[in-house]
Short mmCIF file of C-alpha atoms and ligand atoms in Angstrom, two decimals:
data_model
loop_
_atom_site.label_atom_id
_atom_site.label_comp_id
_atom_site.label_asym_id
_atom_site.label_seq_id
_atom_site.Cartn_x
_atom_site.Cartn_y
_atom_site.Cartn_z
CA UNK A 1 14.31 -21.09 6.58
CA UNK A 2 10.69 -20.33 4.58
CA UNK A 3 10.55 -18.59 1.37
CA UNK A 4 9.09 -15.97 3.11
CA UNK A 5 11.34 -15.42 5.70
CA UNK A 6 14.49 -15.85 3.04
CA UNK A 7 12.79 -13.06 1.04
CA UNK A 8 12.38 -10.44 3.82
CA UNK A 9 16.26 -10.76 4.71
CA UNK A 10 17.33 -10.30 1.06
CA UNK A 11 14.67 -7.26 0.34
CA UNK A 12 15.61 -5.88 3.73
CA UNK A 13 19.37 -6.05 2.12
CA UNK A 14 18.46 -4.57 -1.58
CA UNK A 15 20.23 -1.86 -2.86
CA UNK A 16 19.50 -2.16 -6.28
CA UNK A 17 18.67 1.63 -6.48
CA UNK A 18 21.85 3.06 -4.39
CA UNK A 19 22.78 4.87 -7.43
CA UNK A 20 19.45 6.22 -8.08
CA UNK A 21 18.79 7.21 -4.78
CA UNK A 22 22.11 8.75 -4.27
CA UNK A 23 21.25 11.25 -7.33
CA UNK A 24 18.49 12.90 -5.87
CA UNK A 25 18.27 16.02 -3.65
CA UNK A 26 18.06 14.33 -0.20
CA UNK A 27 20.62 11.63 -1.59
CA UNK A 28 19.33 9.00 0.53
CA UNK A 29 20.38 5.43 1.23
CA UNK A 30 17.75 2.40 0.32
CA UNK A 31 15.62 1.94 3.31
CA UNK A 32 13.67 -1.11 2.91
CA UNK A 33 10.27 -0.93 4.58
CA UNK A 34 9.36 -4.91 5.23
CA UNK A 35 6.24 -5.27 7.10
CA UNK A 36 4.54 -8.34 6.00
CA UNK A 37 4.70 -11.94 7.70
CA UNK A 38 2.43 -15.16 7.05
CA UNK A 39 -0.84 -15.83 8.30
CA UNK A 40 -2.12 -12.16 7.26
CA UNK A 41 -4.94 -12.21 5.75
CA UNK A 42 -5.58 -8.79 4.78
CA UNK A 43 -2.91 -7.10 1.94
CA UNK A 44 -2.68 -3.58 1.96
CA UNK A 45 -0.82 -2.87 -1.68
CA UNK A 46 0.34 0.14 -1.62
CA UNK A 47 2.61 2.71 -3.38
CA UNK A 48 5.77 3.62 -1.90
CA UNK A 49 7.23 4.91 1.47
CA UNK A 50 7.28 8.73 2.06
CA UNK A 51 10.08 10.83 3.79
CA UNK A 52 8.50 10.65 7.24
CA UNK A 53 7.80 6.49 6.58
CA UNK A 54 11.57 6.54 5.64
CA UNK A 55 12.35 8.09 9.08
CA UNK A 56 9.97 6.00 10.99
CA UNK A 57 10.32 2.42 9.37
CA UNK A 58 7.11 2.19 9.44
CA UNK A 59 4.57 2.17 6.70
CA UNK A 60 1.87 5.15 6.88
CA UNK A 61 3.18 6.69 9.95
CA UNK A 62 1.76 9.85 8.76
CA UNK A 63 -1.80 11.29 8.39
CA UNK A 64 -2.06 9.22 4.98
CA UNK A 65 -2.56 6.17 7.94
CA UNK A 66 -4.69 8.27 9.89
CA UNK A 67 -7.32 8.46 6.70
CA UNK A 68 -6.44 4.76 5.71
CA UNK A 69 -7.47 3.09 9.35
CA UNK A 70 -10.44 5.17 9.20
CA UNK A 71 -11.52 4.26 5.81
CA UNK A 72 -10.86 0.38 6.80
CA UNK A 73 -12.60 0.77 10.17
CA UNK A 74 -9.61 -0.75 11.91
CA UNK A 75 -7.33 0.90 14.95
CA UNK A 76 -3.55 1.51 14.88
CA UNK A 77 -3.18 -1.85 16.89
CA UNK A 78 -4.76 -4.09 14.20
CA UNK A 79 -3.14 -2.04 11.58
CA UNK A 80 -0.15 -2.77 12.53
CA UNK A 81 -0.36 -6.32 13.53
CA UNK A 82 1.50 -8.16 11.19
CA UNK A 83 -0.20 -11.33 11.84
CA UNK A 84 -3.26 -10.05 10.23
CA UNK A 85 -2.36 -6.97 8.06
CA UNK A 86 0.17 -6.92 5.80
CA UNK A 87 1.46 -4.10 3.90
CA UNK A 88 3.55 -4.47 0.49
CA UNK A 89 4.07 -1.78 -1.62
CA UNK A 90 4.58 -1.32 -5.19
CA UNK A 91 8.18 0.18 -4.00
CA UNK A 92 9.77 -0.79 -0.31
CA UNK A 93 11.43 2.46 -0.36
CA UNK A 94 11.40 6.23 -0.38
CA UNK A 95 11.82 7.26 -3.75
CA UNK A 96 12.87 10.51 -2.90
CA UNK A 97 11.59 14.18 -4.40
CA UNK A 98 11.13 15.64 -7.97
CA UNK A 99 11.86 19.23 -8.75
CA UNK A 100 8.60 20.54 -7.68
CA UNK A 101 8.70 18.71 -4.12
CA UNK A 102 6.48 16.21 -4.92
CA UNK A 103 7.51 12.24 -4.18
CA UNK A 104 9.13 10.34 -7.36
CA UNK A 105 6.93 7.17 -8.43
CA UNK A 106 8.03 4.15 -7.17
CA UNK A 107 11.04 2.61 -9.23
CA UNK A 108 9.65 -0.18 -11.33
CA UNK A 109 12.44 -2.30 -10.58
CA UNK A 110 11.27 -2.98 -7.08
CA UNK A 111 8.01 -4.33 -7.91
CA UNK A 112 9.46 -6.44 -11.06
CA UNK A 113 12.14 -7.49 -8.87
CA UNK A 114 10.16 -8.26 -5.29
CA UNK A 115 6.47 -8.49 -6.13
CA UNK A 116 5.60 -11.97 -7.44
CA UNK A 117 8.05 -13.78 -5.30
CA UNK A 118 6.64 -12.06 -1.61
CA UNK A 119 2.99 -12.02 -2.83
CA UNK A 120 3.74 -15.74 -4.38
CA UNK A 121 4.56 -16.76 -0.74
CA UNK A 122 2.40 -15.09 0.94
CA UNK A 123 -0.27 -17.47 1.67
CA UNK A 124 -4.04 -17.00 3.27
CA UNK A 125 -4.50 -13.08 1.68
CA UNK A 126 -8.19 -12.76 1.79
CA UNK A 127 -8.54 -9.58 0.86
CA UNK A 128 -6.76 -6.97 -0.77
CA UNK A 129 -6.74 -3.20 -0.77
CA UNK A 130 -5.09 -1.40 -3.93
CA UNK A 131 -3.89 1.90 -2.99
CA UNK A 132 -3.16 4.13 -5.98
CA UNK A 133 -3.08 3.67 -9.66
CA UNK A 134 0.24 1.97 -9.30
CA UNK A 135 -0.84 -0.87 -7.63
CA UNK A 136 -4.27 -0.96 -9.47
CA UNK A 137 -2.31 -1.15 -12.70
CA UNK A 138 -0.15 -4.13 -11.66
CA UNK A 139 -3.16 -5.67 -9.87
CA UNK A 140 -6.10 -5.39 -12.05
CA UNK A 141 -3.96 -4.66 -15.38
CA UNK A 142 -6.15 -1.81 -15.85
CA UNK A 143 -5.36 1.09 -18.03
CA UNK A 144 -7.77 3.70 -16.67
CA UNK A 145 -7.33 6.37 -14.47
CA UNK A 146 -7.72 6.00 -10.55
CA UNK A 147 -11.34 7.84 -10.38
CA UNK A 148 -12.79 5.31 -13.08
CA UNK A 149 -11.02 2.25 -11.79
CA UNK A 150 -12.21 3.02 -8.02
CA UNK A 151 -15.57 3.76 -9.44
CA UNK A 152 -15.24 0.21 -10.88
CA UNK A 153 -14.90 -1.56 -7.24
CA UNK A 154 -18.10 -3.47 -7.47
CA UNK A 155 -16.08 -5.42 -10.27
CA UNK A 156 -13.88 -6.44 -8.06
CA UNK A 157 -15.30 -6.87 -4.86
CA UNK A 158 -15.02 -8.60 -2.40
CA UNK A 159 -11.90 -10.02 -3.25
CA UNK A 160 -10.08 -6.53 -4.24
CA UNK A 161 -10.81 -2.86 -3.39
CA UNK A 162 -9.31 -0.34 -5.38
CA UNK A 163 -8.92 2.99 -3.38
CA UNK A 164 -7.89 6.49 -3.73
CA UNK A 165 -4.20 6.96 -2.05
CA UNK A 166 -5.44 8.19 1.50
CA UNK A 167 -3.32 11.47 1.26
CA UNK A 168 -4.19 14.98 2.16
CA UNK A 169 -4.02 15.87 -1.35
CA UNK A 170 -6.92 13.63 -2.52
CA UNK A 171 -9.40 15.31 0.08
CA UNK A 172 -10.39 17.22 -3.24
CA UNK A 173 -11.04 14.46 -4.99
CA UNK A 174 -12.76 13.06 -2.02
CA UNK A 175 -15.22 15.89 -2.18
CA UNK A 176 -15.82 15.64 -5.80
CA UNK A 177 -16.66 11.60 -5.23
CA UNK A 178 -18.98 11.08 -2.50
CA UNK A 179 -20.37 7.65 -3.74
CA UNK A 180 -16.78 6.86 -2.10
CA UNK A 181 -17.77 7.43 1.36
CA UNK A 182 -21.33 6.68 0.72
CA UNK A 183 -21.32 3.55 -0.93
CA UNK A 184 -17.62 2.22 -0.85
CA UNK A 185 -16.22 2.41 2.65
CA UNK A 186 -19.08 0.82 4.56
CA UNK A 187 -18.96 -2.44 2.30
CA UNK A 188 -15.23 -2.11 2.41
CA UNK A 189 -15.36 -2.00 6.54
CA UNK A 190 -17.72 -4.32 6.77
CA UNK A 191 -15.51 -7.21 4.49
CA UNK A 192 -12.18 -5.99 6.57
CA UNK A 193 -14.25 -6.83 9.75
CA UNK A 194 -15.63 -10.30 8.28
CA UNK A 195 -12.06 -11.17 6.97
CA UNK A 196 -10.03 -10.14 10.26
CA UNK A 197 -12.23 -11.61 12.36
CA UNK A 198 -11.94 -15.16 10.82
S1 LIG B 1 13.12 0.51 -3.71
FE1 LIG B 1 12.90 -1.70 -3.71
S2 LIG B 1 14.52 -2.24 -5.93
FE2 LIG B 1 15.05 -0.56 -4.94
S3 LIG B 1 16.30 -0.81 -3.31
FE3 LIG B 1 14.72 -0.40 -2.38
S4 LIG B 1 13.99 -2.61 -2.05
FE4 LIG B 1 15.63 -2.60 -3.66
#
């Protein structure tokens, strides 16, 4: 059994956060959304599943996924083709809601336990998109906020592209930062096509 297959099997049964999740309002059980395999050339370093993804067991199974596919310039079939696209979030399970009804942050223990081994075993990744502040801080070691980090995308391209989260909550951010769609996205789409076409 390969290292990556072994890791996937271990991850699928992970219960590290069982007590933490049981104490949230939804009192849910861990359900790691495992979506990667050897051969993927595009890595999506995302944040954590939301409730819809938790239930569907499929990453970005919500409006965020539609927007992200538009940003990347890929259709649904390509996006969900694990032989081409790996989706490795900062936490593999839905973290629960806070008192305001927003998603809790990804539990740090998840990245501390799983991220390095999985990324180390995943060979052949040529392009990584970093979605949101947690992934950007982990991969880039930045201390800046998302806007500043994304605005500095040219410092990391063509191997890494920091992006805001494609959530509807960031629609106002997109309006305030028109350079994102006008300048970053055309370069990102061209790079994604180049990487996926091999
Ligand atoms: S979030 Fe990560 S560490 Fe926590 S139970 Fe899920 S897979 Fe395990």
